[in-house]
Amino acid sequence: MRRLAFVLLAMGAFVLAVFGLQCRAGETVSSKPVGVVELFTSQGCSSCPKADAAFARLADRRDIVAISYHVDYWNYLGWQDTLSARENTERQYGYSKSFGASNVFTPQVVLNGVRTAKTGGLSHVMTDLDALARGGQAVSVPVSARLTPETMTIAIGAGSGKANVVVAYFKRSTTVAIESGENTGRTLHYRNAVTKLETVGMWDGKAMTLKLPASVGSKPGYDGCAILLQAHDADGNPGRIYGAAAL
């Protein structure tokens, strides 16, 4: 009986592994989401777990590209955030400069690269994204991506504006037992945590296709990535996101 159970488990693992490979290497992901939701958070912030839980529900939606960034400026409180990165903190400060703000905070939600939003619930986010669409700040440029064992191909539609093609690599699901700091004793679950960003091209408003090495879409230690078509100001601070897709 134990041997049969072992065989069944092994077969199940094999099927899952093959299915995962097919999804990553064989399918084209075409996306024109209703919006991009970026959460800035920290394992050392006592106000963040509620926002993390709400964000996890957004991450399950297929009509939204939802990614999170763990910042490192709360690490001095007694717990080193295991997902934090200096690059994430720099991105948040960049948004702060773009928005004309004088400080940063967690949790913070940024929508479509153009405005912050309340973190209390899903309804606020969807309402705000709808308002952005009505105001002409929707994520409107179609983006599609295909990953094969040899190449990653990104196709971008036409639109108005100029933007960088940015790949944000993330870990889809991470569970962390917090041993010190403001969340001591809690086991927290995180979704789509970004720890690396890479600019792979530029878009000038014309339809284009980028053919890149497969390693661009499949980095060791990551099991997902978001492709952001994002404008930047003269100082390199992030701005409006024109299009997005996730693998």
Short mmCIF file of C-alpha atoms in Angstrom, two decimals:
data_model
loop_
_atom_site.label_atom_id
_atom_site.label_comp_id
_atom_site.label_asym_id
_atom_site.label_seq_id
_atom_site.Cartn_x
_atom_site.Cartn_y
_atom_site.Cartn_z
CA MET A 1 0.00 0.00 0.00
CA ARG A 2 2.81 2.37 0.91
CA ARG A 3 4.61 1.48 -2.31
CA LEU A 4 1.45 2.24 -4.33
CA ALA A 5 1.05 5.57 -2.58
CA PHE A 6 4.67 6.39 -3.31
CA VAL A 7 4.25 5.52 -7.00
CA LEU A 8 1.11 7.65 -7.25
CA LEU A 9 2.85 10.59 -5.60
CA ALA A 10 5.81 10.24 -7.92
CA MET A 11 3.53 10.12 -10.95
CA GLY A 12 1.70 13.20 -9.72
CA ALA A 13 4.97 15.07 -9.24
CA PHE A 14 6.06 14.09 -12.75
CA VAL A 15 2.79 15.33 -14.28
CA LEU A 16 3.04 18.62 -12.40
CA ALA A 17 6.64 19.07 -13.48
CA VAL A 18 5.80 18.46 -17.14
CA PHE A 19 2.74 20.72 -16.95
CA GLY A 20 4.82 23.47 -15.40
CA LEU A 21 7.43 23.15 -18.14
CA GLN A 22 4.75 23.33 -20.83
CA CYS A 23 3.23 26.46 -19.28
CA ARG A 24 6.61 28.16 -19.01
CA ALA A 25 8.11 27.07 -22.30
CA GLY A 26 5.26 26.48 -24.72
CA GLU A 27 2.47 28.99 -24.17
CA THR A 28 2.21 32.57 -25.37
CA VAL A 29 0.97 34.93 -22.68
CA SER A 30 -0.97 37.82 -24.21
CA SER A 31 -2.12 40.50 -21.85
CA LYS A 32 -4.02 43.75 -21.72
CA PRO A 33 -4.84 43.87 -17.99
CA VAL A 34 -7.15 46.38 -16.36
CA GLY A 35 -4.18 47.60 -14.38
CA VAL A 36 -0.85 47.05 -12.64
CA VAL A 37 -0.81 46.95 -8.84
CA GLU A 38 2.54 47.34 -7.06
CA LEU A 39 2.74 46.88 -3.30
CA PHE A 40 5.66 48.14 -1.22
CA THR A 41 5.82 46.18 2.00
CA SER A 42 8.10 44.80 4.72
CA GLN A 43 8.21 41.78 7.00
CA GLY A 44 9.28 44.17 9.77
CA CYS A 45 6.23 46.43 9.46
CA SER A 46 3.32 45.67 11.82
CA SER A 47 0.89 47.52 9.51
CA CYS A 48 1.75 45.41 6.47
CA PRO A 49 0.22 41.93 7.04
CA LYS A 50 -3.33 43.15 6.34
CA ALA A 51 -2.21 44.74 3.08
CA ASP A 52 -0.21 41.61 2.18
CA ALA A 53 -3.36 39.50 2.62
CA ALA A 54 -5.44 41.82 0.43
CA PHE A 55 -2.67 41.84 -2.16
CA ALA A 56 -2.61 38.02 -2.21
CA ARG A 57 -6.23 38.05 -3.38
CA LEU A 58 -5.34 40.51 -6.12
CA ALA A 59 -2.47 38.27 -7.19
CA ASP A 60 -5.00 35.51 -7.91
CA ARG A 61 -6.84 37.64 -10.47
CA ARG A 62 -6.08 37.10 -14.14
CA ASP A 63 -7.09 40.63 -15.16
CA ILE A 64 -4.44 42.36 -13.01
CA VAL A 65 -0.65 42.26 -12.98
CA ALA A 66 0.15 42.35 -9.25
CA ILE A 67 3.73 42.44 -7.95
CA SER A 68 5.20 43.31 -4.57
CA TYR A 69 8.47 44.86 -3.41
CA HIS A 70 9.96 44.30 0.03
CA VAL A 71 11.95 47.36 1.12
CA ASP A 72 14.98 47.27 3.40
CA TYR A 73 14.63 50.43 5.51
CA TRP A 74 12.74 48.66 8.33
CA ASN A 75 15.42 45.99 8.76
CA TYR A 76 16.92 47.92 11.68
CA LEU A 77 13.83 47.15 13.79
CA GLY A 78 15.21 43.72 14.68
CA TRP A 79 14.27 41.56 11.71
CA GLN A 80 16.05 41.34 8.36
CA ASP A 81 13.32 41.01 5.73
CA THR A 82 14.24 37.85 3.81
CA LEU A 83 12.79 39.27 0.57
CA SER A 84 14.06 42.83 0.87
CA ALA A 85 16.35 44.44 -1.70
CA ARG A 86 17.98 47.85 -1.95
CA GLU A 87 16.70 48.04 -5.54
CA ASN A 88 13.12 47.83 -4.23
CA THR A 89 13.71 50.71 -1.84
CA GLU A 90 15.24 52.77 -4.63
CA ARG A 91 12.18 52.09 -6.79
CA GLN A 92 9.86 53.33 -4.07
CA TYR A 93 11.94 56.48 -3.57
CA GLY A 94 11.82 56.97 -7.33
CA TYR A 95 8.03 56.88 -7.28
CA SER A 96 8.06 59.31 -4.36
CA LYS A 97 10.04 61.79 -6.46
CA SER A 98 7.73 61.27 -9.44
CA PHE A 99 4.68 61.97 -7.26
CA GLY A 100 6.28 64.99 -5.60
CA ALA A 101 6.11 63.34 -2.16
CA SER A 102 8.57 64.06 0.63
CA ASN A 103 8.67 60.61 2.23
CA VAL A 104 8.07 56.89 1.77
CA PHE A 105 6.00 54.49 3.86
CA THR A 106 4.71 50.94 4.07
CA PRO A 107 2.37 49.56 3.07
CA GLN A 108 2.05 51.58 -0.11
CA VAL A 109 0.17 50.64 -3.27
CA VAL A 110 1.03 52.21 -6.63
CA LEU A 111 -1.41 51.85 -9.53
CA ASN A 112 -0.30 51.92 -13.18
CA GLY A 113 2.83 53.79 -12.06
CA VAL A 114 0.87 57.06 -11.73
CA ARG A 115 -0.76 57.23 -8.30
CA THR A 116 -0.98 55.71 -4.85
CA ALA A 117 -4.10 53.99 -3.53
CA LYS A 118 -5.65 52.88 -0.27
CA THR A 119 -4.50 49.47 0.99
CA GLY A 120 -7.61 48.56 2.96
CA GLY A 121 -9.42 46.37 0.46
CA LEU A 122 -9.89 45.18 -3.09
CA SER A 123 -12.86 47.41 -3.88
CA HIS A 124 -10.76 50.57 -3.48
CA VAL A 125 -8.14 49.29 -5.90
CA MET A 126 -10.66 48.30 -8.57
CA THR A 127 -12.49 51.63 -8.21
CA ASP A 128 -9.24 53.55 -8.53
CA LEU A 129 -8.15 51.55 -11.59
CA ASP A 130 -11.50 52.28 -13.22
CA ALA A 131 -11.04 55.99 -12.51
CA LEU A 132 -7.57 55.91 -14.07
CA ALA A 133 -9.00 54.27 -17.20
CA ARG A 134 -11.68 56.94 -17.48
CA GLY A 135 -8.97 59.59 -17.11
CA GLY A 136 -6.87 58.19 -19.94
CA GLN A 137 -4.27 56.47 -17.75
CA ALA A 138 -5.21 52.86 -18.38
CA VAL A 139 -2.72 50.10 -19.13
CA SER A 140 -3.73 50.17 -22.78
CA VAL A 141 -0.83 48.90 -24.93
CA PRO A 142 -1.04 45.15 -25.61
CA VAL A 143 1.96 43.10 -24.54
CA SER A 144 2.53 39.41 -25.21
CA ALA A 145 5.40 37.12 -24.25
CA ARG A 146 6.46 33.63 -25.28
CA LEU A 147 9.15 31.59 -23.56
CA THR A 148 10.75 28.59 -25.25
CA PRO A 149 13.84 26.62 -24.17
CA GLU A 150 15.92 28.83 -26.50
CA THR A 151 14.31 32.27 -26.59
CA MET A 152 11.98 34.73 -24.91
CA THR A 153 9.96 36.79 -27.38
CA ILE A 154 8.14 39.94 -26.29
CA ALA A 155 5.67 41.56 -28.70
CA ILE A 156 4.43 45.08 -27.95
CA GLY A 157 1.62 46.89 -29.74
CA ALA A 158 1.48 50.47 -30.97
CA GLY A 159 0.53 53.45 -28.85
CA SER A 160 1.64 56.94 -27.91
CA GLY A 161 4.60 57.72 -25.69
CA LYS A 162 8.04 56.30 -24.95
CA ALA A 163 8.94 53.67 -22.37
CA ASN A 164 11.46 51.11 -21.21
CA VAL A 165 10.73 47.40 -21.38
CA VAL A 166 11.36 46.26 -17.80
CA VAL A 167 11.34 42.67 -16.55
CA ALA A 168 10.53 42.25 -12.84
CA TYR A 169 11.50 38.80 -11.56
CA PHE A 170 9.48 37.46 -8.66
CA LYS A 171 8.82 34.50 -6.40
CA ARG A 172 5.19 33.50 -6.72
CA SER A 173 4.70 32.27 -3.18
CA THR A 174 6.86 32.54 -0.06
CA THR A 175 6.01 31.68 3.54
CA VAL A 176 8.16 33.18 6.28
CA ALA A 177 8.18 32.56 10.04
CA ILE A 178 9.06 35.90 11.64
CA GLU A 179 11.33 35.38 14.63
CA SER A 180 11.89 38.96 15.81
CA GLY A 181 10.81 42.53 15.24
CA GLU A 182 7.28 43.97 15.09
CA ASN A 183 5.74 40.78 13.69
CA THR A 184 7.49 38.35 16.05
CA GLY A 185 5.84 34.93 16.21
CA ARG A 186 3.77 35.35 13.06
CA THR A 187 4.02 33.14 9.97
CA LEU A 188 3.27 35.30 6.95
CA HIS A 189 2.55 34.41 3.35
CA TYR A 190 3.78 36.59 0.48
CA ARG A 191 2.90 36.62 -3.21
CA ASN A 192 4.80 37.73 -6.31
CA ALA A 193 7.73 39.22 -4.40
CA VAL A 194 10.18 40.98 -6.73
CA THR A 195 13.87 40.94 -5.89
CA LYS A 196 15.36 41.81 -9.29
CA LEU A 197 14.54 44.27 -12.08
CA GLU A 198 16.13 44.38 -15.51
CA THR A 199 15.63 46.74 -18.46
CA VAL A 200 15.75 44.74 -21.71
CA GLY A 201 14.67 47.25 -24.35
CA MET A 202 13.03 50.55 -25.30
CA TRP A 203 9.69 51.35 -26.96
CA ASP A 204 8.98 54.52 -28.96
CA GLY A 205 5.25 54.08 -29.57
CA LYS A 206 5.59 51.80 -32.59
CA ALA A 207 4.72 48.10 -32.58
CA MET A 208 7.83 46.04 -31.97
CA THR A 209 9.11 42.56 -31.18
CA LEU A 210 12.05 41.74 -28.94
CA LYS A 211 13.76 38.36 -29.26
CA LEU A 212 15.93 37.67 -26.22
CA PRO A 213 17.80 34.70 -24.73
CA ALA A 214 15.58 32.34 -22.75
CA SER A 215 17.62 33.20 -19.66
CA VAL A 216 15.90 36.61 -19.62
CA GLY A 217 12.56 34.99 -18.84
CA SER A 218 13.80 32.20 -16.59
CA LYS A 219 16.28 33.24 -13.91
CA PRO A 220 17.48 30.77 -11.26
CA GLY A 221 15.66 31.32 -7.98
CA TYR A 222 12.56 32.87 -9.59
CA ASP A 223 9.39 31.23 -10.86
CA GLY A 224 7.69 34.19 -12.49
CA CYS A 225 8.28 37.56 -14.08
CA ALA A 226 6.27 40.61 -15.05
CA ILE A 227 6.96 42.60 -18.20
CA LEU A 228 6.32 46.30 -17.68
CA LEU A 229 6.22 48.89 -20.44
CA GLN A 230 7.12 51.83 -18.22
CA ALA A 231 8.03 55.47 -18.79
CA HIS A 232 10.79 57.17 -16.78
CA ASP A 233 11.57 60.83 -16.26
CA ALA A 234 14.86 62.55 -17.09
CA ASP A 235 16.30 61.45 -13.74
CA GLY A 236 15.33 57.82 -14.27
CA ASN A 237 12.41 57.83 -11.83
CA PRO A 238 9.59 55.39 -12.73
CA GLY A 239 6.38 56.73 -14.21
CA ARG A 240 3.34 55.59 -16.13
CA ILE A 241 3.00 51.93 -17.10
CA TYR A 242 1.55 51.69 -20.63
CA GLY A 243 1.34 47.91 -20.88
CA ALA A 244 2.11 44.76 -18.92
CA ALA A 245 2.05 40.98 -18.93
CA ALA A 246 3.15 38.26 -16.51
CA LEU A 247 4.75 34.86 -17.06
#
